[in-house]
PDB file of C-alpha atoms in Angstrom:
ATOM      1  CA  MET A  19      36.057  -5.536 -35.350  1.00 40.00           C
ATOM      2  CA  HIS A  20      33.264  -4.126 -37.425  1.00 43.00           C
ATOM      3  CA  TRP A  21      32.047  -5.983 -40.506  1.00 44.00           C
ATOM      4  CA  GLY A  22      29.358  -3.539 -41.540  1.00 42.00           C
ATOM      5  CA  THR A  23      26.502  -5.601 -40.171  1.00 44.00           C
ATOM      6  CA  PRO A  24      25.514  -6.165 -36.584  1.00 47.00           C
ATOM      7  CA  MET A  25      26.706  -9.349 -34.982  1.00 47.00           C
ATOM      8  CA  ALA A  26      24.152 -12.083 -34.551  1.00 46.00           C
ATOM      9  CA  ASP A  27      23.198 -12.834 -30.980  1.00 45.00           C
ATOM     10  CA  LYS A  28      24.852 -16.173 -30.302  1.00 48.00           C
ATOM     11  CA  LYS A  29      22.616 -16.895 -27.361  1.00 49.00           C
ATOM     12  CA  THR A  30      19.370 -16.460 -29.265  1.00 52.00           C
ATOM     13  CA  ASP A  31      17.892 -17.492 -32.562  1.00 64.00           C
ATOM     14  CA  ILE A  32      17.061 -13.908 -33.426  1.00 71.00           C
ATOM     15  CA  ALA A  33      18.371 -12.768 -36.775  1.00 75.00           C
ATOM     16  CA  PRO A  34      20.584  -9.688 -36.665  1.00 79.00           C
ATOM     17  CA  LEU A  35      19.078  -6.359 -37.559  1.00 84.00           C
ATOM     18  CA  ALA A  36      19.740  -4.823 -40.937  1.00 88.00           C
ATOM     19  CA  ALA A  37      22.506  -2.244 -40.811  1.00 89.00           C
ATOM     20  CA  LYS A  38      20.129   0.626 -41.580  1.00 90.00           C
ATOM     21  CA  ASP A  39      17.761  -0.421 -38.787  1.00 91.00           C
ATOM     22  CA  ASP A  40      20.616  -0.764 -36.351  1.00 92.00           C
ATOM     23  CA  ALA A  41      21.939   2.671 -37.305  1.00 93.00           C
ATOM     24  CA  MET A  42      18.481   4.204 -36.881  1.00 94.00           C
ATOM     25  CA  LEU A  43      18.076   2.672 -33.435  1.00 95.00           C
ATOM     26  CA  GLU A  44      21.527   3.782 -32.343  1.00 94.00           C
ATOM     27  CA  SER A  45      20.660   7.317 -33.451  1.00 94.00           C
ATOM     28  CA  LEU A  46      17.364   7.218 -31.570  1.00 94.00           C
ATOM     29  CA  PHE A  47      19.058   5.883 -28.440  1.00 94.00           C
ATOM     30  CA  ALA A  48      21.573   8.726 -28.649  1.00 93.00           C
ATOM     31  CA  VAL A  49      18.743  11.246 -28.875  1.00 91.00           C
ATOM     32  CA  ALA A  50      17.106   9.640 -25.857  1.00 91.00           C
ATOM     33  CA  LYS A  51      20.340   9.817 -23.870  1.00 89.00           C
ATOM     34  CA  ASP A  52      20.646  13.543 -24.450  1.00 85.00           C
ATOM     35  CA  ALA A  53      16.970  14.340 -24.185  1.00 87.00           C
ATOM     36  CA  PRO A  54      16.416  17.377 -21.971  1.00 88.00           C
ATOM     37  CA  GLU A  55      13.106  15.838 -20.934  1.00 86.00           C
ATOM     38  CA  ALA A  56      15.076  13.122 -19.128  1.00 91.00           C
ATOM     39  CA  GLN A  57      16.770  15.684 -16.888  1.00 93.00           C
ATOM     40  CA  PRO A  58      15.123  16.443 -13.551  1.00 96.00           C
ATOM     41  CA  SER A  59      13.888  19.987 -13.027  1.00 96.00           C
ATOM     42  CA  PRO A  60      15.473  22.215 -10.365  1.00 96.00           C
ATOM     43  CA  ASP A  61      12.167  22.197  -8.476  1.00 96.00           C
ATOM     44  CA  PHE A  62      12.173  18.434  -8.360  1.00 97.00           C
ATOM     45  CA  MET A  63      15.806  18.357  -7.221  1.00 97.00           C
ATOM     46  CA  ALA A  64      14.904  20.759  -4.417  1.00 96.00           C
ATOM     47  CA  ARG A  65      11.990  18.570  -3.348  1.00 96.00           C
ATOM     48  CA  VAL A  66      14.183  15.479  -3.257  1.00 96.00           C
ATOM     49  CA  LEU A  67      16.861  17.316  -1.284  1.00 96.00           C
ATOM     50  CA  ALA A  68      14.295  18.488   1.265  1.00 96.00           C
ATOM     51  CA  GLU A  69      13.077  14.921   1.602  1.00 95.00           C
ATOM     52  CA  ALA A  70      16.614  13.566   1.992  1.00 96.00           C
ATOM     53  CA  GLU A  71      17.439  16.129   4.659  1.00 95.00           C
ATOM     54  CA  ALA A  72      14.212  15.409   6.531  1.00 95.00           C
ATOM     55  CA  LEU A  73      14.934  11.674   6.511  1.00 95.00           C
ATOM     56  CA  GLN A  74      18.609  11.977   7.450  1.00 93.00           C
ATOM     57  CA  PRO A  75      19.474  10.782  10.952  1.00 90.00           C
ATOM     58  CA  VAL A  76      20.592  13.737  13.072  1.00 84.00           C
ATOM     59  CA  ALA A  77      24.068  13.478  14.574  1.00 69.00           C
ATOM     60  CA  ALA A  78      22.802  14.409  18.078  1.00 62.00           C
ATOM     61  CA  GLU A  79      20.201  11.645  17.975  1.00 67.00           C
ATOM     62  CA  LEU A  80      22.831   9.149  16.883  1.00 64.00           C
ATOM     63  CA  ALA A  81      25.081  10.169  19.779  1.00 67.00           C
ATOM     64  CA  ALA A  82      22.222   9.787  22.258  1.00 67.00           C
ATOM     65  CA  ALA A  83      21.286   6.424  20.810  1.00 67.00           C
ATOM     66  CA  SER A  84      24.826   5.133  21.142  1.00 61.00           C
ATOM     67  CA  ALA A  85      25.382   6.484  24.692  1.00 58.00           C
ATOM     68  CA  PRO A  86      25.728   3.765  27.398  1.00 56.00           C
ATOM     69  CA  ARG A  87      22.643   3.039  29.449  1.00 57.00           C
ATOM     70  CA  SER A  88      22.658   3.996  33.126  1.00 59.00           C
ATOM     71  CA  GLY A  89      22.150   0.643  34.846  1.00 63.00           C
ATOM     72  CA  PRO A  90      23.507  -0.781  38.158  1.00 65.00           C
ATOM     73  CA  LEU A  91      26.526  -2.288  36.423  1.00 63.00           C
ATOM     74  CA  THR A  92      27.281   0.990  34.663  1.00 62.00           C
ATOM     75  CA  ARG A  93      27.121   2.871  37.986  1.00 64.00           C
ATOM     76  CA  LEU A  94      29.338   0.293  39.725  1.00 63.00           C
ATOM     77  CA  VAL A  95      31.910   0.485  36.969  1.00 60.00           C
ATOM     78  CA  ALA A  96      31.847   4.269  37.146  1.00 62.00           C
ATOM     79  CA  MET A  97      32.305   4.139  40.930  1.00 64.00           C
ATOM     80  CA  LEU A  98      35.367   1.937  40.539  1.00 65.00           C
ATOM     81  CA  GLY A  99      36.957   4.352  38.132  1.00 64.00           C
ATOM     82  CA  GLY A 100      35.678   3.133  34.801  1.00 63.00           C
ATOM     83  CA  TRP A 101      36.427   0.073  32.731  1.00 58.00           C
ATOM     84  CA  PRO A 102      40.246   0.500  32.769  1.00 60.00           C
ATOM     85  CA  SER A 103      40.243   0.292  36.567  1.00 64.00           C
ATOM     86  CA  VAL A 104      37.849  -2.654  36.535  1.00 58.00           C
ATOM     87  CA  SER A 105      40.029  -4.518  34.078  1.00 62.00           C
ATOM     88  CA  GLY A 106      43.051  -3.852  36.306  1.00 63.00           C
ATOM     89  CA  LEU A 107      41.165  -5.242  39.300  1.00 60.00           C
ATOM     90  CA  ALA A 108      40.213  -8.295  37.290  1.00 65.00           C
ATOM     91  CA  VAL A 109      43.818  -8.924  36.301  1.00 60.00           C
ATOM     92  CA  ALA A 110      45.011  -8.566  39.882  1.00 67.00           C
ATOM     93  CA  THR A 111      42.308 -10.933  41.117  1.00 66.00           C
ATOM     94  CA  MET A 112      43.155 -13.573  38.553  1.00 67.00           C
ATOM     95  CA  ALA A 113      46.859 -13.226  39.387  1.00 64.00           C
ATOM     96  CA  GLY A 114      46.054 -13.872  43.060  1.00 64.00           C
ATOM     97  CA  VAL A 115      44.029 -16.943  42.224  1.00 64.00           C
ATOM     98  CA  TRP A 116      46.856 -18.237  40.083  1.00 63.00           C
ATOM     99  CA  VAL A 117      49.430 -17.713  42.839  1.00 60.00           C
ATOM    100  CA  GLY A 118      47.215 -19.550  45.311  1.00 63.00           C
ATOM    101  CA  VAL A 119      46.567 -22.477  43.055  1.00 65.00           C
ATOM    102  CA  ALA A 120      50.090 -22.862  41.689  1.00 67.00           C
ATOM    103  CA  ALA A 121      51.972 -22.456  44.969  1.00 63.00           C
ATOM    104  CA  GLY A 122      49.382 -23.745  47.451  1.00 59.00           C
ATOM    105  CA  PRO A 123      50.912 -27.017  48.838  1.00 61.00           C
ATOM    106  CA  ALA A 124      54.463 -25.691  48.765  1.00 63.00           C
ATOM    107  CA  MET A 125      53.441 -22.585  50.622  1.00 58.00           C
ATOM    108  CA  MET A 126      51.706 -24.564  53.355  1.00 58.00           C
ATOM    109  CA  GLN A 127      54.839 -26.662  53.878  1.00 65.00           C
ATOM    110  CA  SER A 128      57.063 -23.611  54.321  1.00 64.00           C
ATOM    111  CA  ASP A 129      57.665 -21.734  57.567  1.00 66.00           C
ATOM    112  CA  LEU A 130      55.418 -18.938  56.465  1.00 59.00           C
ATOM    113  CA  GLY A 131      52.570 -21.326  55.756  1.00 58.00           C
ATOM    114  CA  ALA A 132      53.107 -23.120  59.045  1.00 61.00           C
ATOM    115  CA  SER A 133      53.049 -19.892  61.039  1.00 61.00           C
ATOM    116  CA  LEU A 134      49.760 -18.950  59.408  1.00 56.00           C
ATOM    117  CA  LEU A 135      48.265 -22.263  60.515  1.00 59.00           C
ATOM    118  CA  VAL A 136      49.301 -21.930  64.153  1.00 57.00           C
ATOM    119  CA  THR A 137      46.214 -21.283  66.271  1.00 53.00           C
ATOM    120  CA  THR A 138      47.532 -21.631  69.769  1.00 53.00           C
ATOM    121  CA  ASP A 139      49.497 -18.412  69.885  1.00 53.00           C
ATOM    122  CA  GLU A 140      46.834 -16.136  68.619  1.00 56.00           C
ATOM    123  CA  THR A 141      47.723 -12.486  68.493  1.00 56.00           C
ATOM    124  CA  TYR A 142      45.165  -9.787  68.289  1.00 58.00           C
ATOM    125  CA  LEU A 143      45.601  -6.197  67.263  1.00 55.00           C
ATOM    126  CA  THR A 144      43.848  -5.068  70.427  1.00 57.00           C
ATOM    127  CA  ALA A 145      46.663  -6.463  72.491  1.00 57.00           C
ATOM    128  CA  LEU A 146      49.066  -4.103  70.813  1.00 55.00           C
ATOM    129  CA  ASP A 147      47.079  -1.026  71.735  1.00 59.00           C
ATOM    130  CA  ALA A 148      46.795  -0.187  75.395  1.00 59.00           C
ATOM    131  CA  SER A 149      43.861   2.080  74.818  1.00 57.00           C
ATOM    132  CA  PHE A 150      41.694  -0.959  74.220  1.00 55.00           C
ATOM    133  CA  ALA A 151      42.191  -1.927  77.844  1.00 54.00           C
ATOM    134  CA  PHE A 152      39.679   0.711  78.893  1.00 55.00           C
ATOM    135  CA  LEU A 153      36.986  -0.595  76.619  1.00 54.00           C
ATOM    136  CA  GLY A 154      36.364  -3.617  78.805  1.00 49.00           C
ATOM    137  CA  ASN A 155      35.682  -1.554  81.928  1.00 47.00           C
TER     138      ASN A 155
ATOM    139  CA  MET B  23      32.877  17.453   5.564  1.00 49.00           C
ATOM    140  CA  PRO B  24      32.595  20.198   2.952  1.00 50.00           C
ATOM    141  CA  PHE B  25      30.529  19.427  -0.089  1.00 47.00           C
ATOM    142  CA  ASP B  26      33.426  19.644  -2.537  1.00 47.00           C
ATOM    143  CA  GLN B  27      35.251  16.864  -0.703  1.00 54.00           C
ATOM    144  CA  GLN B  28      32.324  14.475  -1.033  1.00 67.00           C
ATOM    145  CA  THR B  29      32.058  14.427  -4.792  1.00 73.00           C
ATOM    146  CA  ASP B  30      34.743  11.767  -5.243  1.00 83.00           C
ATOM    147  CA  ILE B  31      33.869   9.410  -2.450  1.00 91.00           C
ATOM    148  CA  PRO B  32      32.398   5.997  -3.303  1.00 94.00           C
ATOM    149  CA  ASP B  33      28.644   5.539  -3.259  1.00 94.00           C
ATOM    150  CA  GLU B  34      28.682   3.234  -0.262  1.00 95.00           C
ATOM    151  CA  ALA B  35      30.843   5.625   1.757  1.00 95.00           C
ATOM    152  CA  LEU B  36      28.399   8.392   0.911  1.00 95.00           C
ATOM    153  CA  LEU B  37      25.574   6.320   2.378  1.00 95.00           C
ATOM    154  CA  VAL B  38      27.595   5.900   5.585  1.00 95.00           C
ATOM    155  CA  LEU B  39      28.163   9.648   5.789  1.00 94.00           C
ATOM    156  CA  TYR B  40      24.472  10.253   5.217  1.00 95.00           C
ATOM    157  CA  ALA B  41      23.492   7.731   7.877  1.00 95.00           C
ATOM    158  CA  ASN B  42      25.931   9.335  10.311  1.00 94.00           C
ATOM    159  CA  GLY B  43      24.185  12.663   9.948  1.00 92.00           C
ATOM    160  CA  ASP B  44      27.012  14.293   8.038  1.00 91.00           C
ATOM    161  CA  ALA B  45      26.106  17.804   6.926  1.00 85.00           C
ATOM    162  CA  GLY B  46      26.249  17.972   3.156  1.00 91.00           C
ATOM    163  CA  ALA B  47      25.801  14.249   2.560  1.00 94.00           C
ATOM    164  CA  ALA B  48      22.109  14.689   1.787  1.00 95.00           C
ATOM    165  CA  GLN B  49      22.939  17.237  -0.882  1.00 95.00           C
ATOM    166  CA  THR B  50      25.670  15.097  -2.429  1.00 95.00           C
ATOM    167  CA  LEU B  51      23.401  12.089  -2.413  1.00 95.00           C
ATOM    168  CA  THR B  52      20.626  14.051  -4.085  1.00 96.00           C
ATOM    169  CA  LEU B  53      22.864  15.536  -6.758  1.00 95.00           C
ATOM    170  CA  ARG B  54      24.571  12.237  -7.490  1.00 96.00           C
ATOM    171  CA  PHE B  55      21.600   9.901  -7.767  1.00 96.00           C
ATOM    172  CA  THR B  56      18.556  11.973  -8.690  1.00 96.00           C
ATOM    173  CA  PRO B  57      19.466  12.661 -12.348  1.00 95.00           C
ATOM    174  CA  ARG B  58      20.054   9.031 -13.262  1.00 92.00           C
ATOM    175  CA  VAL B  59      17.098   7.776 -11.245  1.00 96.00           C
ATOM    176  CA  PHE B  60      14.803  10.318 -12.840  1.00 96.00           C
ATOM    177  CA  ALA B  61      16.181   9.607 -16.329  1.00 94.00           C
ATOM    178  CA  GLN B  62      15.617   5.882 -15.990  1.00 94.00           C
ATOM    179  CA  ALA B  63      12.104   6.433 -14.668  1.00 94.00           C
ATOM    180  CA  PHE B  64      11.320   8.871 -17.469  1.00 93.00           C
ATOM    181  CA  ARG B  65      12.586   6.495 -20.160  1.00 90.00           C
ATOM    182  CA  MET B  66      10.495   3.692 -18.789  1.00 90.00           C
ATOM    183  CA  LEU B  67       7.373   5.728 -18.118  1.00 89.00           C
ATOM    184  CA  GLY B  68       7.490   8.340 -20.864  1.00 84.00           C
ATOM    185  CA  ASN B  69       6.198  11.279 -18.836  1.00 87.00           C
ATOM    186  CA  ARG B  70       7.754  13.554 -16.295  1.00 92.00           C
ATOM    187  CA  ALA B  71       5.034  13.519 -13.647  1.00 94.00           C
ATOM    188  CA  ASP B  72       5.133   9.746 -13.229  1.00 94.00           C
ATOM    189  CA  ALA B  73       8.907   9.767 -13.494  1.00 95.00           C
ATOM    190  CA  GLU B  74       9.107  12.274 -10.628  1.00 97.00           C
ATOM    191  CA  ASP B  75       6.853  10.140  -8.442  1.00 96.00           C
ATOM    192  CA  VAL B  76       8.895   7.004  -9.086  1.00 97.00           C
ATOM    193  CA  ALA B  77      12.254   8.752  -8.729  1.00 97.00           C
ATOM    194  CA  GLN B  78      11.231  10.397  -5.468  1.00 97.00           C
ATOM    195  CA  GLU B  79       9.984   7.119  -4.046  1.00 97.00           C
ATOM    196  CA  ALA B  80      13.211   5.344  -5.050  1.00 97.00           C
ATOM    197  CA  LEU B  81      15.358   8.016  -3.421  1.00 97.00           C
ATOM    198  CA  ILE B  82      13.258   7.971  -0.254  1.00 97.00           C
ATOM    199  CA  ARG B  83      13.850   4.229  -0.070  1.00 97.00           C
ATOM    200  CA  LEU B  84      17.573   4.806  -0.483  1.00 97.00           C
ATOM    201  CA  CYS B  85      17.565   7.341   2.358  1.00 96.00           C
ATOM    202  CA  LYS B  86      15.705   4.931   4.601  1.00 96.00           C
ATOM    203  CA  ILE B  87      17.938   1.982   3.866  1.00 95.00           C
ATOM    204  CA  ALA B  88      21.186   3.953   4.239  1.00 95.00           C
ATOM    205  CA  PRO B  89      21.562   3.347   8.016  1.00 94.00           C
ATOM    206  CA  VAL B  90      21.256  -0.428   7.523  1.00 94.00           C
ATOM    207  CA  TRP B  91      22.986  -0.691   4.139  1.00 94.00           C
ATOM    208  CA  ARG B  92      25.040  -3.888   3.975  1.00 91.00           C
ATOM    209  CA  GLN B  93      28.421  -2.860   2.653  1.00 87.00           C
ATOM    210  CA  GLY B  94      29.865  -4.877  -0.193  1.00 86.00           C
ATOM    211  CA  GLU B  95      26.723  -6.823  -1.062  1.00 85.00           C
ATOM    212  CA  ALA B  96      25.406  -4.817  -4.003  1.00 87.00           C
ATOM    213  CA  LYS B  97      26.325  -1.665  -5.859  1.00 92.00           C
ATOM    214  CA  VAL B  98      24.181   1.258  -4.809  1.00 95.00           C
ATOM    215  CA  THR B  99      23.420   2.106  -8.432  1.00 94.00           C
ATOM    216  CA  THR B 100      22.415  -1.475  -9.220  1.00 94.00           C
ATOM    217  CA  TRP B 101      20.078  -1.450  -6.244  1.00 95.00           C
ATOM    218  CA  LEU B 102      18.597   1.858  -7.406  1.00 96.00           C
ATOM    219  CA  TYR B 103      18.125   0.667 -10.999  1.00 96.00           C
ATOM    220  CA  ARG B 104      16.246  -2.337  -9.663  1.00 95.00           C
ATOM    221  CA  VAL B 105      14.014  -0.255  -7.382  1.00 96.00           C
ATOM    222  CA  VAL B 106      13.202   2.191 -10.178  1.00 96.00           C
ATOM    223  CA  ALA B 107      12.523  -0.612 -12.647  1.00 94.00           C
ATOM    224  CA  ASN B 108      10.181  -2.354 -10.224  1.00 93.00           C
ATOM    225  CA  LEU B 109       8.331   0.834  -9.305  1.00 95.00           C
ATOM    226  CA  ALA B 110       8.026   1.872 -12.943  1.00 93.00           C
ATOM    227  CA  THR B 111       6.832  -1.565 -14.028  1.00 90.00           C
ATOM    228  CA  ASP B 112       4.185  -1.560 -11.293  1.00 91.00           C
ATOM    229  CA  ARG B 113       3.018   1.846 -12.414  1.00 90.00           C
ATOM    230  CA  LEU B 114       2.899   0.791 -16.059  1.00 85.00           C
ATOM    231  CA  ARG B 115       0.804  -2.210 -15.217  1.00 83.00           C
ATOM    232  CA  LYS B 116      -1.654  -0.123 -13.219  1.00 82.00           C
ATOM    233  CA  ALA B 117      -1.884   2.607 -15.843  1.00 73.00           C
ATOM    234  CA  ARG B 118      -1.890   0.422 -18.936  1.00 66.00           C
ATOM    235  CA  GLY B 119      -3.759   2.134 -21.697  1.00 52.00           C
ATOM    236  CA  VAL B 120      -3.066   5.662 -20.527  1.00 49.00           C
ATOM    237  CA  ALA B 121      -1.116   7.716 -23.054  1.00 47.00           C
ATOM    238  CA  LEU B 122       2.497   7.287 -22.024  1.00 44.00           C
ATOM    239  CA  ASP B 123       4.238   9.094 -24.817  1.00 46.00           C
ATOM    240  CA  ALA B 124       3.347  12.619 -23.804  1.00 46.00           C
ATOM    241  CA  ILE B 125       6.552  14.587 -23.863  1.00 44.00           C
ATOM    242  CA  ALA B 126       7.126  17.803 -21.964  1.00 45.00           C
ATOM    243  CA  GLU B 127       8.325  20.885 -23.741  1.00 45.00           C
ATOM    244  CA  PRO B 128      12.037  20.638 -24.429  1.00 45.00           C
ATOM    245  CA  GLU B 129      14.226  22.896 -22.312  1.00 48.00           C
ATOM    246  CA  ASP B 130      17.308  22.784 -24.533  1.00 50.00           C
ATOM    247  CA  SER B 131      17.713  25.904 -26.628  1.00 52.00           C
ATOM    248  CA  ALA B 132      21.240  25.203 -27.903  1.00 60.00           C
ATOM    249  CA  LYS B 133      19.986  23.483 -31.064  1.00 64.00           C
ATOM    250  CA  SER B 134      18.198  25.052 -33.983  1.00 70.00           C
ATOM    251  CA  VAL B 135      14.434  24.940 -34.078  1.00 70.00           C
ATOM    252  CA  SER B 136      14.397  22.325 -36.833  1.00 72.00           C
ATOM    253  CA  GLU B 137      16.939  20.146 -35.019  1.00 72.00           C
ATOM    254  CA  THR B 138      15.004  20.424 -31.803  1.00 75.00           C
ATOM    255  CA  MET B 139      11.779  19.541 -33.559  1.00 82.00           C
ATOM    256  CA  GLN B 140      13.395  16.554 -35.224  1.00 84.00           C
ATOM    257  CA  ASP B 141      14.904  15.372 -31.941  1.00 85.00           C
ATOM    258  CA  ARG B 142      11.540  15.765 -30.296  1.00 85.00           C
ATOM    259  CA  ALA B 143       9.848  13.794 -33.048  1.00 89.00           C
ATOM    260  CA  ARG B 144      12.466  11.066 -32.739  1.00 91.00           C
ATOM    261  CA  GLN B 145      12.134  11.000 -28.950  1.00 89.00           C
ATOM    262  CA  THR B 146       8.362  10.748 -29.223  1.00 89.00           C
ATOM    263  CA  ALA B 147       8.605   7.985 -31.824  1.00 92.00           C
ATOM    264  CA  LEU B 148      11.105   6.015 -29.740  1.00 93.00           C
ATOM    265  CA  ASN B 149       8.982   6.366 -26.609  1.00 90.00           C
ATOM    266  CA  ALA B 150       5.900   5.225 -28.476  1.00 91.00           C
ATOM    267  CA  ALA B 151       7.803   2.255 -29.893  1.00 94.00           C
ATOM    268  CA  LEU B 152       9.257   1.396 -26.479  1.00 93.00           C
ATOM    269  CA  ASN B 153       5.753   1.407 -25.059  1.00 89.00           C
ATOM    270  CA  THR B 154       4.735  -1.334 -27.476  1.00 92.00           C
ATOM    271  CA  LEU B 155       7.327  -3.695 -25.985  1.00 93.00           C
ATOM    272  CA  PRO B 156       6.645  -6.127 -23.168  1.00 93.00           C
ATOM    273  CA  ASP B 157       7.790  -4.611 -19.861  1.00 91.00           C
ATOM    274  CA  ARG B 158      10.850  -6.829 -19.456  1.00 92.00           C
ATOM    275  CA  GLN B 159      12.053  -6.210 -23.002  1.00 94.00           C
ATOM    276  CA  LYS B 160      11.586  -2.507 -22.543  1.00 94.00           C
ATOM    277  CA  GLU B 161      13.451  -2.510 -19.257  1.00 94.00           C
ATOM    278  CA  ALA B 162      16.374  -4.436 -20.756  1.00 96.00           C
ATOM    279  CA  VAL B 163      16.573  -2.206 -23.833  1.00 96.00           C
ATOM    280  CA  VAL B 164      16.459   0.997 -21.764  1.00 95.00           C
ATOM    281  CA  LEU B 165      19.145  -0.215 -19.366  1.00 95.00           C
ATOM    282  CA  ARG B 166      21.401  -1.529 -22.131  1.00 96.00           C
ATOM    283  CA  HIS B 167      21.079   1.018 -24.902  1.00 95.00           C
ATOM    284  CA  ILE B 168      20.063   4.249 -23.165  1.00 94.00           C
ATOM    285  CA  GLU B 169      21.404   3.945 -19.627  1.00 93.00           C
ATOM    286  CA  GLY B 170      24.491   2.192 -21.003  1.00 93.00           C
ATOM    287  CA  LEU B 171      24.744  -0.605 -18.448  1.00 94.00           C
ATOM    288  CA  GLY B 172      26.657  -3.792 -19.215  1.00 95.00           C
ATOM    289  CA  ASN B 173      24.808  -7.073 -19.581  1.00 96.00           C
ATOM    290  CA  PRO B 174      26.110  -8.542 -16.285  1.00 95.00           C
ATOM    291  CA  GLU B 175      24.814  -5.544 -14.315  1.00 95.00           C
ATOM    292  CA  ILE B 176      21.481  -5.674 -16.124  1.00 96.00           C
ATOM    293  CA  ALA B 177      21.285  -9.361 -15.255  1.00 96.00           C
ATOM    294  CA  GLU B 178      21.788  -8.415 -11.613  1.00 94.00           C
ATOM    295  CA  VAL B 179      19.222  -5.618 -11.768  1.00 94.00           C
ATOM    296  CA  MET B 180      16.624  -7.840 -13.413  1.00 94.00           C
ATOM    297  CA  ASP B 181      17.596 -10.979 -11.511  1.00 93.00           C
ATOM    298  CA  ILE B 182      18.028 -13.044 -14.666  1.00 95.00           C
ATOM    299  CA  SER B 183      20.943 -14.613 -16.533  1.00 96.00           C
ATOM    300  CA  VAL B 184      23.205 -12.703 -18.904  1.00 96.00           C
ATOM    301  CA  GLU B 185      21.902 -14.908 -21.721  1.00 96.00           C
ATOM    302  CA  ALA B 186      18.356 -13.878 -20.881  1.00 96.00           C
ATOM    303  CA  VAL B 187      19.415 -10.225 -20.999  1.00 96.00           C
ATOM    304  CA  GLU B 188      20.948 -10.749 -24.437  1.00 95.00           C
ATOM    305  CA  SER B 189      17.763 -12.408 -25.622  1.00 95.00           C
ATOM    306  CA  LEU B 190      15.547  -9.637 -24.251  1.00 96.00           C
ATOM    307  CA  THR B 191      17.612  -6.839 -25.784  1.00 96.00           C
ATOM    308  CA  ALA B 192      17.885  -8.592 -29.150  1.00 95.00           C
ATOM    309  CA  ARG B 193      14.135  -9.198 -29.295  1.00 95.00           C
ATOM    310  CA  GLY B 194      13.464  -5.697 -28.047  1.00 96.00           C
ATOM    311  CA  LYS B 195      15.601  -4.087 -30.729  1.00 95.00           C
ATOM    312  CA  ARG B 196      13.959  -6.155 -33.433  1.00 95.00           C
ATOM    313  CA  ALA B 197      10.511  -5.168 -32.188  1.00 95.00           C
ATOM    314  CA  LEU B 198      11.541  -1.514 -32.049  1.00 95.00           C
ATOM    315  CA  ALA B 199      12.835  -1.642 -35.618  1.00 94.00           C
ATOM    316  CA  GLN B 200       9.552  -3.134 -36.770  1.00 93.00           C
ATOM    317  CA  ALA B 201       7.509  -0.564 -34.860  1.00 93.00           C
ATOM    318  CA  LEU B 202       9.526   2.289 -36.379  1.00 93.00           C
ATOM    319  CA  ALA B 203       9.844   0.893 -39.902  1.00 90.00           C
ATOM    320  CA  GLY B 204       7.044   3.028 -41.305  1.00 89.00           C
ATOM    321  CA  GLN B 205       8.412   6.247 -39.822  1.00 89.00           C
ATOM    322  CA  ARG B 206      11.928   6.063 -41.189  1.00 88.00           C
ATOM    323  CA  ASP B 207      11.472   8.860 -43.702  1.00 88.00           C
ATOM    324  CA  ALA B 208       9.420  11.024 -41.383  1.00 88.00           C
ATOM    325  CA  LEU B 209      12.147  10.814 -38.744  1.00 90.00           C
ATOM    326  CA  GLY B 210      14.840  11.836 -41.206  1.00 89.00           C
ATOM    327  CA  TYR B 211      16.475   8.447 -41.749  1.00 87.00           C
ATOM    328  CA  THR B 212      16.435   8.446 -45.519  1.00 78.00           C
ATOM    329  CA  ASP B 213      19.957   7.434 -46.482  1.00 59.00           C
ATOM    330  CA  GLY B 214      20.285   4.185 -44.532  1.00 46.00           C
TER     331      GLY B 214
END
């Protein structure tokens, strides 16, 4: 709502400007907003652009910076087929540990467990292959 | 990304593109921010050479901070207004006493000669009056009445309360009116 005079600033003790002063300032501010002197020259824009392009990180450098380092762990992982393979190995290992822990006593009390513990009737692979008989002579 | 697709993206996203080495982001960044940065610097400093120095420095700082810009913490434009204001204030303090109201030749030929001359006289008078204000008053008046920022954003730029912004702009306008009181007729304000 406009009452013809500027509103007093409630947060200060400053008296409001006279309407003619306020109108003059608004006119001057409008001139300042449109002033061609406040527009950058094409030469200046070109200089700023050159600076911005010179300072911009290059995509190739960013890719190199984010590439994984070639350490012993990296080489081991690569040898095992990459992280997906390693994670599969880890899952299988943990599953084996779980089976051993969860079924340990029961397994030892079963026939299978008992047969594994028998040491008197040892069987060796060499006994199954006659060719090994010549190795001792 | 082609240039014409970057004109509508948010400021912060533009900084990410720039930091990622996107071709065209440097140009968009330059075209988007340079005019307002230069204008603010010019209105605070009153001459184009100093305004170019300050604007270029502010934009270089923006380019350098782009890769580590913390998304969501501050508006890019608010950050830029603050950098320009600080650089311009430093320059004003160092160069106090040097004529700051020198105005370059106008480049706008759309207006008549008399209109252009009057606008130039008004611009010169306003700059001279602005240069009589304390730095903080001047900064607040420029941001509020020429740049068109809202008081909350000015408060953020200047790191003061909204009430302090209102006080600075009110005092600044009163001081401007007093400084220009004797030039009312000469500037063509005869029927107020």
